[in-house]
Short mmCIF file of C-alpha atoms in Angstrom, two decimals:
data_model
loop_
_atom_site.label_atom_id
_atom_site.label_comp_id
_atom_site.label_asym_id
_atom_site.label_seq_id
_atom_site.Cartn_x
_atom_site.Cartn_y
_atom_site.Cartn_z
CA MET A 1484 0.00 0.00 0.00
CA SER A 1485 1.38 3.38 -0.95
CA ARG A 1486 1.65 6.36 1.36
CA ASP A 1487 -1.13 8.14 -0.55
CA ASP A 1488 -3.41 5.10 -0.20
CA ARG A 1489 -2.89 5.05 3.54
CA HIS A 1490 -3.34 8.82 3.92
CA PRO A 1491 -5.96 9.92 1.38
CA ARG A 1492 -6.21 13.64 0.75
CA THR A 1493 -9.33 15.54 -0.23
CA PRO A 1494 -8.19 17.97 -2.93
CA ASP A 1495 -11.02 20.48 -2.71
CA ARG A 1496 -13.03 21.62 0.25
CA ASP A 1497 -16.79 21.36 -0.10
CA PRO A 1498 -18.15 24.74 1.01
CA ASP A 1499 -21.14 23.04 2.58
CA GLY A 1500 -18.98 20.54 4.42
CA ALA A 1501 -20.49 17.58 2.58
CA GLY A 1502 -18.44 14.45 2.75
CA HIS A 1503 -16.37 15.62 5.72
CA PRO A 1504 -16.67 14.60 9.35
CA ASP A 1505 -18.86 16.83 11.45
CA ALA A 1506 -17.01 19.23 13.71
CA SER A 1507 -19.22 18.29 16.61
CA ALA A 1508 -21.02 15.11 17.49
CA PRO A 1509 -24.74 15.35 18.36
CA PRO A 1510 -25.51 15.63 22.08
CA GLY A 1511 -25.24 12.28 23.76
CA GLU A 1512 -22.64 10.95 21.35
CA VAL A 1513 -18.91 10.99 21.99
CA ASP A 1514 -17.10 13.68 19.95
CA VAL A 1515 -13.94 12.20 18.43
CA ALA A 1516 -13.07 14.79 15.79
CA VAL A 1517 -9.34 15.52 15.88
CA ALA A 1518 -7.56 18.71 14.92
CA GLY A 1519 -4.80 17.42 12.66
CA ASP A 1520 -4.76 16.19 9.06
CA THR A 1521 -6.97 17.51 6.27
CA HIS A 1522 -10.34 16.50 7.68
CA GLY A 1523 -9.33 17.74 11.12
CA ALA A 1524 -8.69 21.18 9.70
CA TYR A 1525 -12.30 21.32 8.48
CA ALA A 1526 -13.59 20.29 11.90
CA LEU A 1527 -11.36 22.86 13.54
CA GLY A 1528 -12.55 25.57 11.16
CA LYS A 1529 -16.16 25.05 12.13
CA LEU A 1530 -15.36 25.08 15.84
CA THR A 1531 -13.10 28.09 15.48
CA SER A 1532 -16.04 30.16 14.27
CA VAL A 1533 -17.92 29.13 17.42
CA VAL A 1534 -14.98 30.22 19.56
CA LEU A 1535 -14.65 33.58 17.83
CA ASP A 1536 -18.35 34.29 18.28
CA ALA A 1537 -18.14 33.31 21.95
CA LEU A 1538 -15.13 35.57 22.47
CA ALA A 1539 -16.99 38.51 20.95
CA GLU A 1540 -20.17 37.83 22.93
CA GLY A 1541 -18.28 37.53 26.20
CA ALA A 1542 -16.34 40.75 25.58
CA THR A 1543 -19.57 42.58 24.74
CA VAL A 1544 -21.22 41.49 27.98
CA ARG A 1545 -18.11 42.39 29.97
CA GLY A 1546 -18.05 45.82 28.37
CA GLY A 1547 -14.68 46.94 29.72
CA PRO A 1548 -11.17 45.90 30.70
CA LEU A 1549 -12.30 43.78 33.67
CA PRO A 1550 -15.54 42.14 34.81
CA ALA A 1551 -17.47 44.15 37.37
CA GLY A 1552 -18.30 42.99 40.87
CA GLY A 1553 -15.02 41.68 42.23
CA PRO A 1554 -13.83 38.12 42.90
CA ASP A 1555 -17.03 36.72 44.44
CA ALA A 1556 -19.29 38.03 41.68
CA VAL A 1557 -16.99 36.77 38.93
CA ALA A 1558 -16.77 33.34 40.54
CA GLU A 1559 -20.55 33.14 40.95
CA ARG A 1560 -21.19 33.99 37.30
CA LEU A 1561 -18.58 31.56 36.02
CA ARG A 1562 -19.87 28.70 38.15
CA ALA A 1563 -23.45 29.37 37.17
CA ALA A 1564 -22.55 29.27 33.49
CA CYS A 1565 -20.24 26.24 33.54
CA ALA A 1566 -21.72 23.91 36.14
CA PRO A 1567 -21.38 21.02 36.15
CA VAL A 1568 -17.84 21.02 34.81
CA LEU A 1569 -17.94 17.21 34.60
CA PRO A 1570 -21.47 16.29 33.48
CA GLU A 1571 -22.56 12.70 33.32
CA HIS A 1572 -23.15 13.07 29.58
CA GLY A 1573 -21.42 15.54 27.32
CA THR A 1574 -23.15 18.49 25.71
CA GLY A 1575 -21.19 18.37 22.46
CA ALA A 1576 -18.24 20.40 21.26
CA GLU A 1577 -20.12 23.42 19.95
CA GLU A 1578 -22.24 23.94 23.07
CA ALA A 1579 -19.26 23.36 25.35
CA LEU A 1580 -17.09 25.86 23.50
CA ARG A 1581 -19.88 28.42 23.29
CA THR A 1582 -20.58 28.16 27.02
CA VAL A 1583 -17.07 27.91 28.45
CA VAL A 1584 -15.33 30.38 26.14
CA ARG A 1585 -18.12 32.94 26.49
CA ALA A 1586 -18.03 32.65 30.29
CA VAL A 1587 -14.26 33.02 30.47
CA ALA A 1588 -14.28 35.94 28.02
CA GLU A 1589 -17.00 37.66 30.02
CA GLY A 1590 -14.88 37.27 33.15
CA ALA A 1591 -11.50 38.06 31.58
CA ALA A 1592 -9.01 40.83 32.14
CA ASP A 1593 -8.58 42.10 28.60
CA PRO A 1594 -5.09 43.46 27.83
CA ALA A 1595 -6.40 44.65 24.46
CA ASP A 1596 -8.29 47.39 26.35
CA PRO A 1597 -5.98 50.42 26.80
CA TRP A 1598 -7.23 50.81 30.38
CA CYS A 1599 -5.95 47.33 31.27
CA ALA A 1600 -2.45 48.49 32.14
CA ALA A 1601 -1.40 46.97 35.45
CA HIS A 1602 1.08 44.29 34.52
CA LEU A 1603 3.56 43.10 31.92
CA HIS A 1604 0.52 41.48 30.32
CA CYS A 1605 0.36 42.22 26.62
CA PRO A 1606 -2.44 42.01 24.08
CA PRO A 1607 -1.23 39.25 21.75
CA LEU A 1608 -1.01 40.01 18.07
CA ALA A 1609 -3.62 38.26 15.94
CA VAL A 1610 -0.90 36.67 13.81
CA ALA A 1611 0.67 35.17 16.93
CA ALA A 1612 -2.65 33.88 18.27
CA ALA A 1613 -3.48 32.33 14.89
CA ALA A 1614 -0.10 30.62 14.78
CA ASP A 1615 -0.67 29.36 18.31
CA LEU A 1616 -3.85 27.69 17.10
CA ALA A 1617 -1.81 25.88 14.47
CA ALA A 1618 0.68 24.83 17.13
CA ALA A 1619 -2.12 23.40 19.26
CA ALA A 1620 -3.64 21.57 16.29
CA LEU A 1621 -0.36 20.04 15.12
CA ASN A 1622 0.70 19.40 18.73
CA PRO A 1623 4.41 18.72 18.24
CA SER A 1624 6.23 17.82 21.43
CA MET A 1625 9.65 19.40 21.42
CA ASP A 1626 11.49 16.64 23.25
CA SER A 1627 12.35 14.35 20.33
CA TRP A 1628 12.78 14.75 16.58
CA ASP A 1629 10.19 12.11 15.70
CA GLN A 1630 7.53 14.16 17.49
CA ALA A 1631 8.51 17.49 15.93
CA PRO A 1632 10.53 17.11 12.72
CA ALA A 1633 9.87 20.53 11.18
CA ALA A 1634 9.22 22.38 14.44
CA ALA A 1635 12.65 21.30 15.69
CA VAL A 1636 14.31 22.92 12.68
CA LEU A 1637 12.18 26.04 13.06
CA GLU A 1638 13.18 26.37 16.70
CA GLN A 1639 16.85 25.99 15.76
CA GLU A 1640 16.56 28.79 13.22
CA VAL A 1641 14.61 31.15 15.47
CA THR A 1642 16.83 30.67 18.50
CA ALA A 1643 19.90 31.26 16.35
CA ALA A 1644 18.42 34.53 15.08
CA LEU A 1645 17.45 35.72 18.57
CA ALA A 1646 20.83 34.74 20.01
CA ALA A 1647 22.54 36.75 17.26
CA LEU A 1648 20.32 39.72 18.13
CA VAL A 1649 21.59 39.63 21.73
CA TYR A 1650 25.20 38.72 20.86
CA PRO A 1651 25.89 40.13 17.38
CA ARG A 1652 29.67 39.93 17.71
CA ARG A 1653 29.97 36.45 19.21
CA ALA A 1654 30.99 33.50 17.06
CA ALA A 1655 28.58 30.86 18.37
CA PRO A 1656 25.77 32.31 20.49
CA ASP A 1657 22.72 30.20 21.25
CA ALA A 1658 19.33 30.47 22.89
CA LEU A 1659 16.63 28.30 24.41
CA ILE A 1660 12.88 28.74 24.25
CA THR A 1661 11.51 28.80 27.80
CA SER A 1662 8.18 29.33 29.52
CA GLY A 1663 9.23 32.83 30.57
CA GLY A 1664 11.55 34.84 32.77
CA THR A 1665 11.22 32.59 35.81
CA GLU A 1666 12.40 29.51 33.92
CA SER A 1667 15.07 31.48 32.07
CA ASN A 1668 16.53 32.83 35.30
CA LEU A 1669 16.40 29.38 36.87
CA VAL A 1670 18.32 27.85 33.96
CA ALA A 1671 20.84 30.71 33.97
CA LEU A 1672 21.61 30.14 37.65
CA LEU A 1673 21.72 26.38 37.13
CA LEU A 1674 24.31 26.79 34.37
CA ALA A 1675 26.33 29.16 36.58
CA ARG A 1676 26.28 26.60 39.39
CA GLU A 1677 27.47 23.87 37.06
CA ARG A 1678 30.31 26.05 35.73
CA ALA A 1679 31.38 26.70 39.31
CA ARG A 1680 31.35 23.00 40.13
CA ALA A 1681 33.31 22.20 36.98
CA ALA A 1682 35.93 24.67 38.17
CA GLY A 1683 36.20 22.82 41.48
CA ALA A 1684 34.08 25.14 43.62
CA ALA A 1685 31.27 23.93 45.85
CA THR A 1686 28.79 26.55 44.67
CA VAL A 1687 28.33 29.98 43.16
CA ARG A 1688 27.33 33.14 45.03
CA VAL A 1689 24.65 35.33 43.51
CA VAL A 1690 24.81 39.11 43.92
CA CYS A 1691 21.74 41.09 42.91
CA GLY A 1692 19.91 44.29 43.70
CA ASP A 1693 16.83 44.54 45.85
CA ASN A 1694 15.10 45.45 42.58
CA ALA A 1695 15.70 41.95 41.15
CA HIS A 1696 12.73 39.84 40.13
CA HIS A 1697 11.59 37.41 42.81
CA SER A 1698 12.45 34.50 40.50
CA VAL A 1699 16.15 35.09 41.19
CA ARG A 1700 15.71 34.42 44.90
CA ARG A 1701 13.41 31.51 44.18
CA ALA A 1702 15.97 30.00 41.81
CA THR A 1703 18.69 30.09 44.47
CA TRP A 1704 16.30 28.25 46.80
CA LEU A 1705 15.38 25.62 44.20
CA LEU A 1706 19.03 25.04 43.28
CA GLY A 1707 20.29 24.84 46.85
CA LEU A 1708 22.45 27.94 46.45
CA PRO A 1709 23.23 30.34 49.30
CA GLU A 1710 20.86 33.25 49.78
CA PRO A 1711 21.68 35.99 47.28
CA VAL A 1712 23.79 38.89 48.47
CA THR A 1713 21.33 41.74 47.95
CA VAL A 1714 22.58 45.30 47.51
CA GLU A 1715 20.78 48.62 47.62
CA CYS A 1716 19.21 50.24 44.57
CA PRO A 1717 19.01 54.00 45.07
CA GLY A 1718 16.44 55.41 42.69
CA GLY A 1719 15.44 51.90 41.66
CA ARG A 1720 18.71 50.89 39.95
CA VAL A 1721 21.54 48.72 41.22
CA ASP A 1722 24.45 50.72 42.64
CA PRO A 1723 27.71 49.43 41.04
CA THR A 1724 29.69 50.64 44.06
CA ALA A 1725 27.57 48.45 46.31
CA VAL A 1726 28.13 45.49 43.98
CA ASP A 1727 31.88 46.19 44.09
CA ARG A 1728 31.84 46.07 47.89
CA ALA A 1729 29.77 42.88 47.91
CA LEU A 1730 32.10 41.08 45.51
CA ALA A 1731 35.15 42.19 47.48
CA GLY A 1732 33.73 40.34 50.48
CA LEU A 1733 33.21 37.05 48.64
CA THR A 1734 35.52 34.22 47.73
CA GLY A 1735 34.98 31.77 44.90
CA PRO A 1736 32.77 32.04 41.83
CA ALA A 1737 30.14 34.76 41.78
CA LEU A 1738 27.32 35.70 39.44
CA VAL A 1739 26.07 39.29 39.33
CA VAL A 1740 22.41 39.49 38.27
CA ALA A 1741 21.37 42.80 36.72
CA THR A 1742 17.94 43.81 35.47
CA ALA A 1743 17.07 45.50 32.19
CA GLY A 1744 13.48 46.53 32.81
CA THR A 1745 12.48 46.19 36.46
CA THR A 1746 8.99 44.87 37.13
CA ASP A 1747 7.87 47.80 39.26
CA GLU A 1748 9.38 50.71 37.35
CA GLY A 1749 10.77 49.49 34.02
CA LEU A 1750 14.25 50.75 34.88
CA VAL A 1751 17.51 49.47 33.37
CA ASP A 1752 20.47 48.87 35.65
CA PRO A 1753 23.79 50.48 34.62
CA LEU A 1754 24.93 47.48 32.60
CA PRO A 1755 28.35 48.75 31.38
CA HIS A 1756 29.40 49.69 34.92
CA LEU A 1757 28.16 46.40 36.36
CA ALA A 1758 29.97 44.46 33.63
CA ALA A 1759 33.20 46.29 34.48
CA VAL A 1760 32.80 45.64 38.21
CA ALA A 1761 32.07 41.95 37.62
CA ALA A 1762 35.09 41.59 35.33
CA ARG A 1763 37.36 43.29 37.85
CA HIS A 1764 36.47 40.64 40.45
CA GLY A 1765 36.45 37.70 38.02
CA ALA A 1766 32.68 37.34 38.41
CA GLU A 1767 30.15 36.64 35.68
CA LEU A 1768 27.16 38.78 34.72
CA HIS A 1769 23.63 37.58 33.97
CA VAL A 1770 21.06 40.10 32.79
CA ASP A 1771 17.36 39.60 33.36
CA ALA A 1772 16.04 41.51 30.34
CA ALA A 1773 12.66 39.77 30.32
CA TYR A 1774 11.00 43.18 29.98
CA GLY A 1775 13.70 45.22 28.24
CA GLY A 1776 15.20 42.67 25.83
CA PRO A 1777 12.91 43.57 22.90
CA LEU A 1778 14.42 47.06 22.89
CA LEU A 1779 17.04 45.35 20.72
CA PHE A 1780 14.56 45.27 17.83
CA SER A 1781 14.79 49.08 17.62
CA ASP A 1782 17.92 50.77 16.32
CA ARG A 1783 16.98 53.88 18.28
CA LEU A 1784 16.33 52.14 21.61
CA ALA A 1785 18.93 49.35 21.52
CA PRO A 1786 21.64 51.64 23.00
CA LEU A 1787 19.65 51.60 26.25
CA LEU A 1788 20.96 48.04 26.60
CA ASP A 1789 24.63 48.85 25.99
CA GLY A 1790 26.69 46.39 28.02
CA LEU A 1791 24.27 43.52 27.47
CA GLU A 1792 26.75 41.62 25.32
CA SER A 1793 29.12 41.42 28.29
CA ALA A 1794 26.67 39.08 30.03
CA VAL A 1795 27.25 35.36 30.02
CA SER A 1796 23.47 34.87 29.71
CA VAL A 1797 20.41 37.01 29.07
CA THR A 1798 16.74 36.44 29.87
CA PHE A 1799 14.44 37.77 27.15
CA ASP A 1800 10.62 37.49 27.07
CA LEU A 1801 8.43 37.92 24.01
CA HIS A 1802 5.11 37.68 25.86
CA LYS A 1803 5.79 41.17 27.18
CA LEU A 1804 7.16 43.63 24.60
CA GLY A 1805 6.81 41.01 21.88
CA TRP A 1806 3.01 40.61 21.90
CA GLN A 1807 2.97 36.83 22.03
CA PRO A 1808 0.40 34.66 23.78
CA VAL A 1809 1.88 33.21 26.95
CA ALA A 1810 4.35 31.54 27.00
CA ALA A 1811 7.23 32.87 24.92
CA GLY A 1812 10.44 33.14 26.91
CA VAL A 1813 14.05 33.04 25.75
CA LEU A 1814 17.39 32.45 27.46
CA ALA A 1815 20.36 33.52 25.34
CA VAL A 1816 23.99 32.56 26.03
CA PHE A 1817 27.11 33.92 24.35
CA ASP A 1818 28.38 30.46 23.38
CA THR A 1819 26.45 27.29 22.65
CA GLY A 1820 28.95 25.27 24.69
CA LEU A 1821 27.56 26.85 27.85
CA LEU A 1822 24.41 24.76 27.41
CA ALA A 1823 26.29 21.45 27.65
CA PRO A 1824 25.27 20.79 31.29
CA LEU A 1825 21.66 20.43 30.14
CA ALA A 1826 22.50 17.32 28.11
CA LEU A 1827 20.56 14.23 29.17
CA ARG A 1828 20.23 10.73 27.78
CA ALA A 1829 16.89 8.90 27.71
CA ASP A 1830 17.01 5.96 25.36
CA TYR A 1831 13.42 6.28 24.16
CA LEU A 1832 13.99 9.91 23.16
CA ASN A 1833 17.64 10.29 22.11
CA ALA A 1834 19.41 6.94 21.99
CA ASP A 1835 23.09 7.00 21.11
CA ASP A 1836 22.64 4.99 17.93
CA ASP A 1837 19.82 7.29 16.79
CA GLY A 1838 22.16 10.24 17.23
CA GLU A 1839 24.90 8.48 15.33
CA ALA A 1840 22.39 7.83 12.55
CA GLY A 1841 21.66 11.54 12.29
CA LEU A 1842 18.51 12.09 14.35
CA PRO A 1843 18.78 15.44 16.18
CA ASP A 1844 18.87 15.48 19.98
CA LEU A 1845 16.30 17.89 21.45
CA LEU A 1846 16.30 16.77 25.07
CA GLY A 1847 19.12 19.08 26.12
CA ARG A 1848 17.25 22.16 24.92
CA SER A 1849 15.11 22.49 28.03
CA LEU A 1850 14.61 21.39 31.62
CA ARG A 1851 11.19 20.19 30.52
CA THR A 1852 10.45 16.98 28.64
CA THR A 1853 7.08 17.39 26.96
CA ARG A 1854 7.18 20.93 25.62
CA ARG A 1855 4.78 22.69 23.30
CA PRO A 1856 6.05 24.43 20.11
CA ASP A 1857 5.94 28.01 21.36
CA VAL A 1858 8.45 28.83 18.66
CA LEU A 1859 5.79 28.59 15.94
CA LYS A 1860 3.96 31.77 16.99
CA ILE A 1861 7.29 33.56 17.52
CA ALA A 1862 8.46 32.56 14.04
CA ALA A 1863 5.23 33.71 12.40
CA THR A 1864 5.45 37.07 14.17
CA LEU A 1865 9.11 37.62 13.29
CA ARG A 1866 8.40 36.86 9.65
CA ALA A 1867 5.22 38.97 9.52
CA LEU A 1868 6.67 42.10 11.12
CA GLY A 1869 10.43 41.77 10.73
CA ARG A 1870 12.91 43.36 13.10
CA THR A 1871 12.00 46.91 12.09
CA GLY A 1872 8.28 46.24 12.41
CA LEU A 1873 8.69 44.90 15.93
CA GLY A 1874 11.06 47.76 16.69
CA SER A 1875 8.43 50.29 15.65
CA LEU A 1876 5.91 48.72 18.03
CA VAL A 1877 8.41 48.85 20.89
CA GLU A 1878 9.13 52.49 20.08
CA HIS A 1879 5.39 53.19 20.07
CA CYS A 1880 4.99 51.84 23.62
CA VAL A 1881 7.99 53.82 24.88
CA ARG A 1882 6.66 56.96 23.23
CA THR A 1883 3.17 56.39 24.65
CA ALA A 1884 4.63 56.12 28.16
CA ARG A 1885 6.28 59.53 27.71
CA GLU A 1886 3.00 61.00 26.49
CA PHE A 1887 1.14 59.47 29.42
CA ALA A 1888 3.73 60.84 31.83
CA ALA A 1889 3.20 64.32 30.35
CA PHE A 1890 -0.56 63.98 30.89
CA VAL A 1891 0.08 63.09 34.54
CA ASP A 1892 2.40 66.06 34.96
CA ALA A 1893 -0.27 68.37 33.54
CA HIS A 1894 -3.06 66.98 35.72
CA PRO A 1895 -3.84 69.13 38.78
CA ALA A 1896 -4.97 66.23 40.98
CA LEU A 1897 -2.16 63.76 40.22
CA ARG A 1898 1.60 63.65 40.43
CA ARG A 1899 4.19 61.33 38.98
CA ARG A 1900 7.10 59.64 40.69
CA PRO A 1901 10.07 61.97 40.12
CA GLY A 1902 12.49 61.08 37.36
CA GLU A 1903 12.20 59.72 33.87
CA PRO A 1904 9.63 56.98 33.24
CA GLY A 1905 10.88 53.43 32.85
CA ILE A 1906 10.76 51.60 29.53
CA SER A 1907 6.97 51.85 29.27
CA THR A 1908 6.01 52.12 32.93
CA VAL A 1909 4.70 55.22 34.69
CA LEU A 1910 4.17 55.52 38.47
CA PHE A 1911 1.75 58.13 39.75
CA ARG A 1912 -0.60 58.86 42.65
CA PRO A 1913 -3.40 61.24 43.61
CA THR A 1914 -2.16 64.41 45.28
CA ALA A 1915 -4.99 63.88 47.78
CA ALA A 1916 -2.91 61.03 49.23
CA ASP A 1917 -0.03 63.41 49.95
CA VAL A 1918 -2.03 65.57 52.39
CA LEU A 1919 -2.79 62.55 54.57
CA PRO A 1920 -0.44 60.88 57.06
CA PRO A 1921 1.85 58.49 55.15
CA ALA A 1922 0.06 55.26 56.07
CA GLU A 1923 -3.36 56.75 55.31
CA GLY A 1924 -2.12 58.18 52.02
CA ASP A 1925 -0.84 54.79 50.90
CA ALA A 1926 -4.13 53.21 52.03
CA LEU A 1927 -6.02 55.68 49.84
CA VAL A 1928 -3.89 54.78 46.81
CA ALA A 1929 -4.52 51.08 47.41
CA GLU A 1930 -8.26 51.65 47.81
CA VAL A 1931 -8.46 53.62 44.56
CA ARG A 1932 -6.88 50.70 42.70
CA ARG A 1933 -9.16 48.13 44.29
CA ARG A 1934 -12.27 50.24 43.60
CA LEU A 1935 -11.34 50.45 39.91
CA LEU A 1936 -10.85 46.68 39.82
CA THR A 1937 -14.08 45.88 41.61
CA GLU A 1938 -16.12 48.15 39.36
CA GLY A 1939 -14.43 46.72 36.27
CA LEU A 1940 -13.44 50.19 35.08
CA ALA A 1941 -9.66 49.92 34.82
CA VAL A 1942 -6.74 47.67 35.68
CA VAL A 1943 -3.83 49.62 37.15
CA GLY A 1944 -1.00 48.16 39.16
CA ARG A 1945 0.70 49.09 42.40
CA ALA A 1946 4.34 49.59 43.28
CA VAL A 1947 6.30 50.81 46.28
CA ALA A 1948 9.10 53.15 45.24
CA GLU A 1949 11.15 56.04 46.56
CA ASP A 1950 9.79 59.55 46.38
CA ALA A 1951 11.96 62.64 45.88
CA ASP A 1952 12.64 62.84 49.62
CA GLY A 1953 13.74 59.19 49.79
CA THR A 1954 10.53 58.01 51.45
CA ARG A 1955 9.10 54.82 50.04
CA ARG A 1956 5.48 55.37 49.05
CA LEU A 1957 2.77 53.41 47.30
CA TRP A 1958 2.09 54.42 43.69
CA LEU A 1959 -0.36 53.45 41.02
CA LYS A 1960 1.41 51.80 38.11
CA ALA A 1961 0.56 51.98 34.42
CA THR A 1962 2.47 49.45 32.30
CA LEU A 1963 1.86 50.43 28.69
CA LEU A 1964 2.23 47.51 26.29
CA HIS A 1965 -0.61 48.16 23.86
CA PRO A 1966 0.86 48.34 20.34
CA ARG A 1967 -1.82 50.75 19.08
CA ALA A 1968 -3.09 52.78 22.04
CA ALA A 1969 -1.85 56.37 22.17
CA GLY A 1970 -1.49 58.82 25.02
CA GLU A 1971 -4.88 60.40 24.34
CA ASP A 1972 -6.54 56.96 24.67
CA LEU A 1973 -5.19 56.85 28.21
CA ALA A 1974 -5.93 60.43 29.26
CA GLY A 1975 -9.43 59.44 30.39
CA LEU A 1976 -7.89 56.93 32.76
CA LEU A 1977 -6.41 59.81 34.76
CA ASP A 1978 -9.77 61.51 35.09
CA LEU A 1979 -11.24 58.19 36.19
CA VAL A 1980 -8.57 57.82 38.89
CA THR A 1981 -9.26 61.36 40.08
CA ALA A 1982 -13.04 60.86 40.16
CA THR A 1983 -12.65 57.57 42.03
CA THR A 1984 -10.35 59.22 44.56
CA ALA A 1985 -12.95 61.95 45.15
CA ARG A 1986 -15.74 59.42 45.63
CA ILE A 1987 -13.72 57.47 48.17
CA ARG A 1988 -12.82 60.60 50.12
CA THR A 1989 -16.45 61.72 50.14
CA THR A 1990 -17.55 58.33 51.44
CA HIS A 1991 -14.93 58.43 54.19
CA ALA A 1992 -15.94 61.95 55.18
CA GLN A 1993 -19.57 60.86 55.57
CA GLU A 1994 -18.72 57.88 57.75
CA PRO A 1995 -19.46 58.46 61.44
CA GLU A 1996 -16.45 58.85 63.66
CA GLY A 1997 -15.64 56.04 66.00
CA PRO A 1998 -16.01 56.34 69.80
CA ARG A 1999 -13.70 58.87 71.36
#
């Protein structure tokens, strides 16, 4: 029997779907339509239209960036719509998708709304989401070649291109696709530990700022490393002098962890100075650029990351300033040989004789075994937009943050944290909070944020950061990642914050005083 006999192809699609398996079995019958192959694509097409309609219906009912009512109300609506989640008999694919997707969309935080600006939570590009659908339908598992023949090659090409973006002057840079910054930082510290052990040391000491992402501390715990030596960060950036003092007090291998795009403020540590300090003490440098790494796509903004190439490894996320559906993380290293400690042999995945026969070994490309092809959406986006297209979107977000900061500065009832905004992050607070005692002022800022969340009007974040006088205060945080929203789209958010502040203060003023 020939290959074509075993795998018949239907050359032309029947517009009415005649002759093709139904996308959904009738209620009471088991639905066994699969997503792959030619017929599966037809089934998936029919169900995709159901999903798209349910997404639109849910968003319409929600009517804003967040569902109204707070956690209890959202949970009650979701449970009412989706119960029972495990019925005795199935309802069929179309009904299930219509119900579940609509309920989740109605109760979603929508990063495509410009007023959903709390976190490093981007609205994914349509091209990336469409490619992610293809990845789910094809379902390659990136742990052996025979599960992902083409996807393995695609990942090799994409990681090579991204590694060259980070290390343009290195001979053999490399990169891994990860689930995000947490995994990237974990792998970076793991590789540093293994280099230290190979050099005869018992461990490696990590030196980082108190602005470092929590995943750095968690990684030291998971890897059995000593607690990081944490240094001060005046103004939100690591002080190279403090790092110099910390390294002078250590013996043995050390890894300095710098941040290019802090979570709270979007600030970039002084990378050239930190690289020089690390080199002077024989230490290595790792840069967590999960937020700031995509600045490299822009010729104009890339100089903000000068010094990055001095790092032995770099964390780089594309589900932040890369507009990918979660997850799309990257860990780049300056030389592919640095990844050797990840090598692992499992005979059913990468037997020696298979390798000798030419089958590629994928197992050493991740700490995970089963791993979805996140590279497919990244590849589609890189091809669709190119480096300059992505760079223009990054520049747009940076520019929008400056415009938003100017709106804050011009607003009579708000003030911004002193200094330049971070990459695309702006911290601000109502001036009404400044006339209250410090604890009460911070409580007002927190209540404003929670009121906006509960009413479903806006999603703004919170961050504790130094004020001009050195006092640490609570600020509202706008993280601007929308690739189309402009400053004027966000101006109304400031009026909303001001009006909400006034309502809260009026309510408090009307409350009876407690017993004297």
